[in-house]
CSV table of C-alpha atoms and ligand atoms in Angstrom, one decimal:
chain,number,residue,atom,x,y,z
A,1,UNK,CA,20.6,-226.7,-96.4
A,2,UNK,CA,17.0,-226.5,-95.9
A,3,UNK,CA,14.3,-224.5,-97.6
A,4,UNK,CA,11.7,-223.7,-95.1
A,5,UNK,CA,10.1,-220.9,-97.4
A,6,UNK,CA,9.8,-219.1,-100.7
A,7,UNK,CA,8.1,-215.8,-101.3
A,8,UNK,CA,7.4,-214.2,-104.6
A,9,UNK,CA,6.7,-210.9,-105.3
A,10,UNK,CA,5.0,-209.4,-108.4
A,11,UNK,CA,6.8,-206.3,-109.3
A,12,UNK,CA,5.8,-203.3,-111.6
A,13,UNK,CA,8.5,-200.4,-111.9
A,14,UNK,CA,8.7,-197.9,-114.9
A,15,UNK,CA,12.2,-197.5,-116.6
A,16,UNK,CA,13.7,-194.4,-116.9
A,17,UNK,CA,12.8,-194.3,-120.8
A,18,UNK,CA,11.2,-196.5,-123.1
A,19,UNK,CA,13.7,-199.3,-124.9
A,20,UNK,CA,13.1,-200.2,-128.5
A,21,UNK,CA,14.3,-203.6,-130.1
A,22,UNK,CA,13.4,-204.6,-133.6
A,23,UNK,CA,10.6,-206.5,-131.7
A,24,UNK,CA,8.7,-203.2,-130.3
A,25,UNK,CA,9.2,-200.9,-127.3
A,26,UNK,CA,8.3,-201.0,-123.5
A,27,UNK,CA,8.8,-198.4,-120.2
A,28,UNK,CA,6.9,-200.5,-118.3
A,29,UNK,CA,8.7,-203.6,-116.6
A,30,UNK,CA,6.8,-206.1,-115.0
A,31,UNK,CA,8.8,-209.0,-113.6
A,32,UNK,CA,8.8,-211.3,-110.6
A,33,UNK,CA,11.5,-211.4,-107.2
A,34,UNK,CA,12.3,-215.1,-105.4
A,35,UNK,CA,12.9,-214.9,-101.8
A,36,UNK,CA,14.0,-217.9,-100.3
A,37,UNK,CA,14.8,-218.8,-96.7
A,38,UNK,CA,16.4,-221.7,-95.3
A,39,UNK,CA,16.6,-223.5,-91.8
A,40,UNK,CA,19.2,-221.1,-90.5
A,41,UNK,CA,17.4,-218.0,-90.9
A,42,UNK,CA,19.6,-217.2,-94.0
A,43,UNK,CA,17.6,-214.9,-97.4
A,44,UNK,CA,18.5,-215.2,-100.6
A,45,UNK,CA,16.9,-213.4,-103.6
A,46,UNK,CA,16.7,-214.3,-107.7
A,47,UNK,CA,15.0,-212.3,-110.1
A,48,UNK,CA,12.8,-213.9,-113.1
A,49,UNK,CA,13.8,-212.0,-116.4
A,50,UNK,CA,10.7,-213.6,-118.4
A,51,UNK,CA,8.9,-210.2,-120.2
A,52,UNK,CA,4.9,-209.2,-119.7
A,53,UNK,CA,4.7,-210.7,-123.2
A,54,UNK,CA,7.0,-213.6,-124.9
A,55,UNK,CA,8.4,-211.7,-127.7
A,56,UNK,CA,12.5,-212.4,-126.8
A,57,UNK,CA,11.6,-216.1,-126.0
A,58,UNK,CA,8.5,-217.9,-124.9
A,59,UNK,CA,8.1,-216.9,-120.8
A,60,UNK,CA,5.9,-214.5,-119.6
A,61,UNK,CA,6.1,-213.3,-116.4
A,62,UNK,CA,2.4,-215.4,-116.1
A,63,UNK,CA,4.2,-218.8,-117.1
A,64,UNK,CA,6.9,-217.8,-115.3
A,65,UNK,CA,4.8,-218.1,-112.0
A,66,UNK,CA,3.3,-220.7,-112.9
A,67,UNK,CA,5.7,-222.9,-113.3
A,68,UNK,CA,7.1,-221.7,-110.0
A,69,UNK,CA,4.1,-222.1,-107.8
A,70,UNK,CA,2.7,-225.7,-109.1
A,71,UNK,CA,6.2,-227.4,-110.4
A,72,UNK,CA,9.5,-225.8,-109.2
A,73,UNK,CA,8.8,-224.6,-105.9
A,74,UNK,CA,7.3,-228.1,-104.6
A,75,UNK,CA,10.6,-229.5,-105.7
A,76,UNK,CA,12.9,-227.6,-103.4
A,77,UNK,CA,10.7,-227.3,-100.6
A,78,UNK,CA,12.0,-229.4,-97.5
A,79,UNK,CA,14.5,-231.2,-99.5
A,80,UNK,CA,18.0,-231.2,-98.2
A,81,UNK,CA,20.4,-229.5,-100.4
A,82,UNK,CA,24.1,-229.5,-100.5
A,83,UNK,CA,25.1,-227.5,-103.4
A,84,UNK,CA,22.9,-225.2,-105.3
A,85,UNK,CA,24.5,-227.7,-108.5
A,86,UNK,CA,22.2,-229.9,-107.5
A,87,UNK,CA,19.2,-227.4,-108.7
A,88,UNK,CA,19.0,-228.2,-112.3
A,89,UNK,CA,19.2,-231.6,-111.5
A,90,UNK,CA,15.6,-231.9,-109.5
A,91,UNK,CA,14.8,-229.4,-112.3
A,92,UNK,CA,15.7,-231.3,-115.0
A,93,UNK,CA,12.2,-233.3,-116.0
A,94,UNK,CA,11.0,-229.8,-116.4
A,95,UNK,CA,11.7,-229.3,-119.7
A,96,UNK,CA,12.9,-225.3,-120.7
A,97,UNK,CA,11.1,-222.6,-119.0
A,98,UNK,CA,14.5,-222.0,-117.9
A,99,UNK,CA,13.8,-218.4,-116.6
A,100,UNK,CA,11.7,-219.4,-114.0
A,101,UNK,CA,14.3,-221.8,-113.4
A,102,UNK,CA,17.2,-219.6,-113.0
A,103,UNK,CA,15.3,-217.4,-110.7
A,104,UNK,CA,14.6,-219.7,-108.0
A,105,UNK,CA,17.9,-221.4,-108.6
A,106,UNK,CA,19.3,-217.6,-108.3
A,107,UNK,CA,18.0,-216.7,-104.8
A,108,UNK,CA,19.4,-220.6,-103.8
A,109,UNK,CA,22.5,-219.8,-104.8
A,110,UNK,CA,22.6,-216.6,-102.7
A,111,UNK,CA,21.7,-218.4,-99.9
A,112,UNK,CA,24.2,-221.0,-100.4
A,113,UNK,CA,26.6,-218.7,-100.7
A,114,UNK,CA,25.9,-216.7,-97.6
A,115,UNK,CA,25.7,-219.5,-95.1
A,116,UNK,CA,29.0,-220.2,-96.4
A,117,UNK,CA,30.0,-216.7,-95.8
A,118,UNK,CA,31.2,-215.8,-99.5
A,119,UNK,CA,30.7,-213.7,-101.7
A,120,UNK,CA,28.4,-215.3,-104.8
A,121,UNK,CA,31.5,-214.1,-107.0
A,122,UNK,CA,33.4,-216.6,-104.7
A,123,UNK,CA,30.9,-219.0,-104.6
A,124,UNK,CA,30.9,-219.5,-108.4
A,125,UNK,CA,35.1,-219.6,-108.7
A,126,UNK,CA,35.2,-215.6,-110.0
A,127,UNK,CA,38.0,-213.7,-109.0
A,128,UNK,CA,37.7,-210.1,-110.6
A,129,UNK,CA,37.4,-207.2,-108.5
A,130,UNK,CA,36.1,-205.1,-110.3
A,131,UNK,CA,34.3,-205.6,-114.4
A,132,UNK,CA,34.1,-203.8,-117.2
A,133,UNK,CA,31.1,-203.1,-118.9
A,134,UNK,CA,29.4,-201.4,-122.3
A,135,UNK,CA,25.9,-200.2,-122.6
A,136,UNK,CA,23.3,-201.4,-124.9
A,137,UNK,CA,21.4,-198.4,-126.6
A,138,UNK,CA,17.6,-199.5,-128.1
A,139,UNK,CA,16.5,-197.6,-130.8
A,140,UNK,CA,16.3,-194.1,-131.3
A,141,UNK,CA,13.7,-191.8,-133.4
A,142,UNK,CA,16.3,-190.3,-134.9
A,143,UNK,CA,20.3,-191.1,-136.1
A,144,UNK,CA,21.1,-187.3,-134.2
A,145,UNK,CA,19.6,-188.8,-130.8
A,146,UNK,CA,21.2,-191.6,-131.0
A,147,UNK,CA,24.5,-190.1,-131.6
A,148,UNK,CA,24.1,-187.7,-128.9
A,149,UNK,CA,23.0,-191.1,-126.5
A,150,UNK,CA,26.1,-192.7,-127.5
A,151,UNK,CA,28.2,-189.3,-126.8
A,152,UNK,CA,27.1,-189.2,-123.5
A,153,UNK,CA,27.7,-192.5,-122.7
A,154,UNK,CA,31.6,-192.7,-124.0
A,155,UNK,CA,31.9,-189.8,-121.7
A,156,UNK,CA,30.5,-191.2,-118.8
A,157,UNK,CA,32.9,-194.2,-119.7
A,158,UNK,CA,31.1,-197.0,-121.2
A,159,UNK,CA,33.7,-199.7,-122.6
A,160,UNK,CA,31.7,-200.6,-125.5
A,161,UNK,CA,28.6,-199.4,-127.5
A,162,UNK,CA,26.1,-201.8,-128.5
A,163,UNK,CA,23.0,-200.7,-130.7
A,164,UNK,CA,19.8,-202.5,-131.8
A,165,UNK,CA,19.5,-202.8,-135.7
A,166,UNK,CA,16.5,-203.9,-137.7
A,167,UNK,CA,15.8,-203.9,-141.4
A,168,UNK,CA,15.3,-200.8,-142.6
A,169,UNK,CA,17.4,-199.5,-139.6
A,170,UNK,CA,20.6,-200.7,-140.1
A,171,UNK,CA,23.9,-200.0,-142.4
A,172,UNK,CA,23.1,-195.9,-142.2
A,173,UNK,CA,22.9,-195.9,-138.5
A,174,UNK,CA,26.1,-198.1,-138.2
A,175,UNK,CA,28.0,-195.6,-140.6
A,176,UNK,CA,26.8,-192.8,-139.1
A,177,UNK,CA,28.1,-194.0,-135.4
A,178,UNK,CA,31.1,-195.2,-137.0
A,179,UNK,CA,31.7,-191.5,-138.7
A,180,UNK,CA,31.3,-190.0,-135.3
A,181,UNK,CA,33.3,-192.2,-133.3
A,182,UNK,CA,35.8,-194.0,-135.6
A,183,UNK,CA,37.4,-196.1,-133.0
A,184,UNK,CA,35.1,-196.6,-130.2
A,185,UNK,CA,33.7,-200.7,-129.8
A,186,UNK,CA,31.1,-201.1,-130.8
A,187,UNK,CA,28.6,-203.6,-132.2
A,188,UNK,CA,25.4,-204.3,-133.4
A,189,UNK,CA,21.6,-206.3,-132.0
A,190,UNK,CA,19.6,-207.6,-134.1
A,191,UNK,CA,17.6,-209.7,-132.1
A,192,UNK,CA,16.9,-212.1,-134.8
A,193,UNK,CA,15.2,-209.2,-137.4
A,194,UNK,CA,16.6,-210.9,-140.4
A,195,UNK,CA,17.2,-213.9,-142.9
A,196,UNK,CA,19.4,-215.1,-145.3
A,197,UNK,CA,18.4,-213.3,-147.8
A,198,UNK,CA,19.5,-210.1,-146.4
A,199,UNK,CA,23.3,-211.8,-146.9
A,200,UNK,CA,24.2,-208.8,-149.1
A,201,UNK,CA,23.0,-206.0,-146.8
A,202,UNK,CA,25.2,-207.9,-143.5
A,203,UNK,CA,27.8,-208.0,-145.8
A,204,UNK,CA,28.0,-204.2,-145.7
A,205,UNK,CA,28.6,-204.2,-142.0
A,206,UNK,CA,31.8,-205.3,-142.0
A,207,UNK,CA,33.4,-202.2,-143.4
A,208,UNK,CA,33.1,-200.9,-140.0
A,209,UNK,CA,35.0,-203.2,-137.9
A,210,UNK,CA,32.2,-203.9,-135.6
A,211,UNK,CA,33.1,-206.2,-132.4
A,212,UNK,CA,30.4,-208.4,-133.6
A,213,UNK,CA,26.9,-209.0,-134.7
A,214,UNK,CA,24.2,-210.0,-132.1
A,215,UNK,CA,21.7,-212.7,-133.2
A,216,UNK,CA,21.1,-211.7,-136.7
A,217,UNK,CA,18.9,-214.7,-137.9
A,218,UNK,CA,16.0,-216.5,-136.5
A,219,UNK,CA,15.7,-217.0,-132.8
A,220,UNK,CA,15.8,-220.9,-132.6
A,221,UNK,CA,18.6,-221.1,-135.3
A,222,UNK,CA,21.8,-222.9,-135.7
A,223,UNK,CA,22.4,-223.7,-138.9
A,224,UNK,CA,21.7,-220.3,-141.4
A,225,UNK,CA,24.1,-218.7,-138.8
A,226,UNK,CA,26.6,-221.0,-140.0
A,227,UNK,CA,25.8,-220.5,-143.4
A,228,UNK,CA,25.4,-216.8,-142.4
A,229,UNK,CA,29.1,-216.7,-140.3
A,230,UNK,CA,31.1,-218.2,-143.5
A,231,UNK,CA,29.9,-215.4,-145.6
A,232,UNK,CA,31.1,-212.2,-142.7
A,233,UNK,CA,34.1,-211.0,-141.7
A,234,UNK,CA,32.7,-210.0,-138.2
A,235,UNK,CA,32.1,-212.1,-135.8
A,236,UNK,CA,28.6,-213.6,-135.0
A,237,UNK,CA,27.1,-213.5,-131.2
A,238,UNK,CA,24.3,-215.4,-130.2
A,239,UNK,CA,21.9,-214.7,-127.9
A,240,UNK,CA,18.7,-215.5,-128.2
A,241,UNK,CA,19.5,-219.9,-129.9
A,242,UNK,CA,21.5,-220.6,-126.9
A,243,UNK,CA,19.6,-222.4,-123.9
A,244,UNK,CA,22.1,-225.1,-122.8
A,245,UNK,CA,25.9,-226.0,-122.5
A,246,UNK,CA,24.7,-228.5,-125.0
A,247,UNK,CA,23.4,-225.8,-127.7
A,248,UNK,CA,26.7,-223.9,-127.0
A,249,UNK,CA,29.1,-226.8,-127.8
A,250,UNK,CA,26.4,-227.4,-131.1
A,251,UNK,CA,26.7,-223.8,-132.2
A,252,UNK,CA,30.4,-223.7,-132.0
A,253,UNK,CA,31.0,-226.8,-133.8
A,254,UNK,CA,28.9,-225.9,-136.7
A,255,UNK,CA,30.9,-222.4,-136.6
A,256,UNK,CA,27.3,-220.5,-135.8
A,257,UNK,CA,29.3,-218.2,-133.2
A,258,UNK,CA,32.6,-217.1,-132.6
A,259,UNK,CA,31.2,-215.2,-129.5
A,260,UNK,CA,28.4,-215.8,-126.4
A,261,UNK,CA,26.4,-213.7,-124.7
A,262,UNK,CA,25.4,-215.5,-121.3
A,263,UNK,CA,22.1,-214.4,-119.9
A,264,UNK,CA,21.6,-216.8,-116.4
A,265,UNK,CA,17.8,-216.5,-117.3
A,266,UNK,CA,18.0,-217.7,-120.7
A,267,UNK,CA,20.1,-220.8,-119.7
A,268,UNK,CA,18.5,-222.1,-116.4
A,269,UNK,CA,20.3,-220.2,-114.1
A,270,UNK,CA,24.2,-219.8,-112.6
A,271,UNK,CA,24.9,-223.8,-112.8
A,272,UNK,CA,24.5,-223.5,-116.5
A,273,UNK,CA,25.8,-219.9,-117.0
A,274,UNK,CA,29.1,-221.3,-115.5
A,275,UNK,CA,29.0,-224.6,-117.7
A,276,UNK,CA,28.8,-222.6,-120.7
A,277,UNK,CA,31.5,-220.3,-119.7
A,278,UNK,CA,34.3,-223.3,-119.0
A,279,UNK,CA,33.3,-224.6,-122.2
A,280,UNK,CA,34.0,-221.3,-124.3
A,281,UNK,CA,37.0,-220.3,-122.3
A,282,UNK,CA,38.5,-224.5,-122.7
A,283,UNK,CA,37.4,-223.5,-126.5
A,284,UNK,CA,38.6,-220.0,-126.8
A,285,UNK,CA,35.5,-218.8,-127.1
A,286,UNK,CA,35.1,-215.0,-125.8
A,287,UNK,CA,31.9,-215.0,-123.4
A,288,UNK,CA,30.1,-211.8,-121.9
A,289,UNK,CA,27.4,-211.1,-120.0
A,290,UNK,CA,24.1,-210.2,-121.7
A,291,UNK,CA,21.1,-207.8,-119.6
A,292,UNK,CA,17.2,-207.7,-119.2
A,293,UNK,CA,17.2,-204.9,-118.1
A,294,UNK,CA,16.9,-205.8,-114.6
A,295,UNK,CA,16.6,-204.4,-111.4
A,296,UNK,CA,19.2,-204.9,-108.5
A,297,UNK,CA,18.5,-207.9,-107.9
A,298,UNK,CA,19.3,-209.4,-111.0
A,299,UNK,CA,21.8,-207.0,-111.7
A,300,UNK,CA,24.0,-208.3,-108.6
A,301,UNK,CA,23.7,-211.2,-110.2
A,302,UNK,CA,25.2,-210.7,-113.6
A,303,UNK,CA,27.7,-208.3,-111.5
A,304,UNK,CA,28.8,-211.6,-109.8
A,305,UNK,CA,29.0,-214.2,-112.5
A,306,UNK,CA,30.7,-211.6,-115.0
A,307,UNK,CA,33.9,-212.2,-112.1
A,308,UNK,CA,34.6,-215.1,-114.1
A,309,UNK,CA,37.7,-215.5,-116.0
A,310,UNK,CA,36.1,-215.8,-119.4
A,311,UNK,CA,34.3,-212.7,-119.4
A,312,UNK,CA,36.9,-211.2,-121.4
A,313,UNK,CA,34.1,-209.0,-123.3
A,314,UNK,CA,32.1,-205.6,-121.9
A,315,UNK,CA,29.0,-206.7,-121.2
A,316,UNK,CA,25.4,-205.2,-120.9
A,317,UNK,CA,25.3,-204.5,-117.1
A,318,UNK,CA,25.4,-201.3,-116.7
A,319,UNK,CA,24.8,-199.3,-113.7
A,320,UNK,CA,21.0,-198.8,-111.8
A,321,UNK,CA,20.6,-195.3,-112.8
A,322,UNK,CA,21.1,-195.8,-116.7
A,323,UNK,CA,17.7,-197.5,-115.7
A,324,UNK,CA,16.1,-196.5,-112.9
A,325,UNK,CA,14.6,-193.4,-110.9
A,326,UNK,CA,15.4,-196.2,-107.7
A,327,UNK,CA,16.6,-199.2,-107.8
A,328,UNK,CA,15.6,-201.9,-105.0
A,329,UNK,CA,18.9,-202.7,-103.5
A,330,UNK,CA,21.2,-200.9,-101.2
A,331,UNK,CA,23.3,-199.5,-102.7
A,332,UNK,CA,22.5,-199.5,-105.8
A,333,UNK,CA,24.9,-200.8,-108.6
A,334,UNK,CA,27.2,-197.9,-109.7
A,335,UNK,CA,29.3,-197.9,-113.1
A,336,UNK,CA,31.9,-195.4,-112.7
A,337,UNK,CA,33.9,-194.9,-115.9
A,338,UNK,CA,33.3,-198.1,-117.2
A,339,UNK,CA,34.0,-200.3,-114.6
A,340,UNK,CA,31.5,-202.2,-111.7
A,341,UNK,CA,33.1,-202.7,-108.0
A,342,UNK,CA,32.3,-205.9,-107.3
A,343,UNK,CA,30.9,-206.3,-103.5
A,344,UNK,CA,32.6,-207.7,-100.6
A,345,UNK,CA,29.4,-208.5,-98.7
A,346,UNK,CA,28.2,-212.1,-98.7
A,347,UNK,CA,26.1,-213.6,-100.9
A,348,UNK,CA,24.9,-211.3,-104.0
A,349,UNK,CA,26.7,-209.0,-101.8
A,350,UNK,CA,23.9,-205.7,-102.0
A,351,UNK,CA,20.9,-205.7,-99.3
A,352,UNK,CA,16.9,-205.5,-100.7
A,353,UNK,CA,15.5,-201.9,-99.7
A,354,UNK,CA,12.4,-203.8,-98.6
A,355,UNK,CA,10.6,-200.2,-98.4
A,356,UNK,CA,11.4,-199.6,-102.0
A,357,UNK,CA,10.3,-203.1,-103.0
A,358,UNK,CA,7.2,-202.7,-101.3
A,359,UNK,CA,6.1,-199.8,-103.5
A,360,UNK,CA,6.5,-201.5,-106.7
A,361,UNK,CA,5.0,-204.8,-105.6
A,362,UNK,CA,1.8,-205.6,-107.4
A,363,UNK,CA,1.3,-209.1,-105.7
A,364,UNK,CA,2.6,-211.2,-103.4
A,365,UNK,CA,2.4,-215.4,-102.8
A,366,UNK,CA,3.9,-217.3,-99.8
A,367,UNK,CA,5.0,-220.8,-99.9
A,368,UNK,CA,6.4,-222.7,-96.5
A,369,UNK,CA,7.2,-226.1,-96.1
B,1,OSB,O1,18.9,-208.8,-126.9
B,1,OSB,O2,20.3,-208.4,-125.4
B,1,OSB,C1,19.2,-208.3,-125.8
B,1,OSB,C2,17.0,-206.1,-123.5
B,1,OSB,C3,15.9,-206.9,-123.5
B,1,OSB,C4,15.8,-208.1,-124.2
B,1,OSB,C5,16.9,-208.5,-125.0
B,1,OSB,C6,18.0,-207.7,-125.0
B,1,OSB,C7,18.1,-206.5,-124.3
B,1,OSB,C8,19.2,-205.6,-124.3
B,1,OSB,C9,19.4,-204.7,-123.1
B,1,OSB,O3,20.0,-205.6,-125.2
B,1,OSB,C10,20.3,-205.3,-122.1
B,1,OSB,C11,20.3,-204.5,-120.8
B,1,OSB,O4,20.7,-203.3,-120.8
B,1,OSB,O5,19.9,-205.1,-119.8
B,2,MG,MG1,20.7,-209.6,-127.7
């Protein structure tokens, strides 16, 4: 395989309400689509998952294109290419910026996968037909909204609830829930808001037999969450400290994480998602799929890799509309009482609604070999 040409588009689209981590809040999504075409005519389509500003890791959207246009790009261009695999290999003396990475690597892999005539499900060894998924609920002004969020949700199916803590925000918002829905899953995001010192105050969430705790300490940690883990009774996730099969295996051996949450971005893209996933299941280690709140594009994605047999957790991919007024594929990805058909068309197996796309492109750059 061939890549003859790359096009990336700037996108803008407003979500459907603003989400709120302990980091801040945004409506506004900026991100950036990968269209790649090969020697056969064949389109594929990634989606970069970098933010406008580099508060969940240190991508923009800005370095994000950068490192596209004057390093990864160049190094696909014209080369011959057998197996997308072979992506984070010419990738590798480019050290991190993985989600820039994974979204160029994302649209290859598409590709790959439809000049093969699979689906991407296939193409990566997933089998499921269908996936079950949860929802993940920012935070809310009030512990009443939040309950009446969650409400609707567990009616329109949702397997599991997961909710964004933050100091100050945390053990009366998780009792609460748990008083109003004593048995539903459900678990908790910190996204890194606290330190050891709050041991005491964690302590007090495992009266409510949470699924798990999301990334409680410090984004680039390993060891407190060890330290952290011995001290719960729930189970730690991480998120935001894993980047690599490498930091998986490290995390698990210290006992950081009894749990993964797999974002393709985070980790350089499918090749590494799917690394990381044989490791946890040869380990025992529950995976699931994490979100960015994408659009279709990236959506499909997760949809596909989450076929894998290791995804034995509801992940964050829910449906387009939880989202958006209009999403940018055709169809658009529907959740219907908890569960995700997974497509039967090739590749990421929904088609771009170029005129959608068009209106919420801000920019657009062409590369050709
Ligand atoms: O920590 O999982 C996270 C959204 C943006 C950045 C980080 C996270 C999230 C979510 C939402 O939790 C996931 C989604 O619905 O796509
Ligand atoms: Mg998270």
């Amino acid at each position: 395989m061939i890549i003859k040409e790359v096009n990336i588009r700037k996108m803008k689209m407003m979500m459907k309400s603003p989400f709120t981590t302990s980091f801040g809040s945004f409506q506004e999504k900026e991100f950036s689509l990968i269209e790649v075409k090969d020697e056969l005519g064949n389109t594929g389509w990634g989606e970069s998952t970098a933010f406008q500003s580099p508060w969940y890791n240190e991508e923009t959207q800005e370095t994000s294109l950068h490192m596209l246009r004057d390093f990864l790009i160049p190094l696909v261009l014209k080369k011959e290419i057998n197996h997308p695999d072979e992506i984070s290999k010419l990738f590798a003396p480019i050290r991190k910026n993985n989600m820039a990475k994974a979204s160029l690597e994302g649209a290859i892999w598409d590709v790959y996968a439809k000049r093969n005539k699979l689906t991407l499900a296939e193409a990566l060894g997933g089998t499921a037909e269908k996936i079950e998924v949860g929802i993940s609920i920012g935070i809310q002004n009030t512990i009443d909204d939040l309950i009446e969020l969650v409400r609707g949700y567990i009616e329109e199916g949702y397997k599991r609830m997961k909710v964004k803590i933050k100091p100050g925000h945390d053990v009366e918002v998780i009792r609460a829930l748990r008083q109003a829905f004593p048995t539903v899953p459900l678990m908790a995001d910190a996204n890194s808001a606290y330190t050891l010192e709050d041991i005491d105050l964690l302590k007090q969430l495992d009266e409510f037999n949470l699924t798990m705790i999301e990334q409680p300490l410090a984004s680039d940690d390993i060891i407190d969450h060890a330290k952290l883990q011995k001290e719960l009774l729930t189970p730690i996730c991480l998120d935001e400290s894993i980047h690599s099969l490498e930091d998986a295996r490290k995390a698990f051996e210290l006992g950081s994480t009894k749990i993964i949450n797999i974002k393709i971005g985070r980790v350089g893209g499918l090749t590494e998602a799917k690394k990381i996933h044989d490791f946890c299941m040869e380990n025992r280690i529950p995976v699931w799929c994490g979100g960015m709140l994408e659009s279709g594009i990236g959506r499909a994605h997760n949809v596909a890799l989450t076929t894998l047999p290791n995804f034995i957790l509801p992940g964050d991919t829910s449906g387009s509309s939880r989202y958006w007024e209009e999403d940018i594929i055709i169809p658009e990805v529907v959740a219907e009482n908890g569960y995700i058909t997974v497509p039967t068309a090739y590749g990421i197996g929904y088609e771009p609604n170029l005129e959608a796309m068009d209106r919420y492109t801000v920019d657009q750059f062409q590369f050709k070999a």
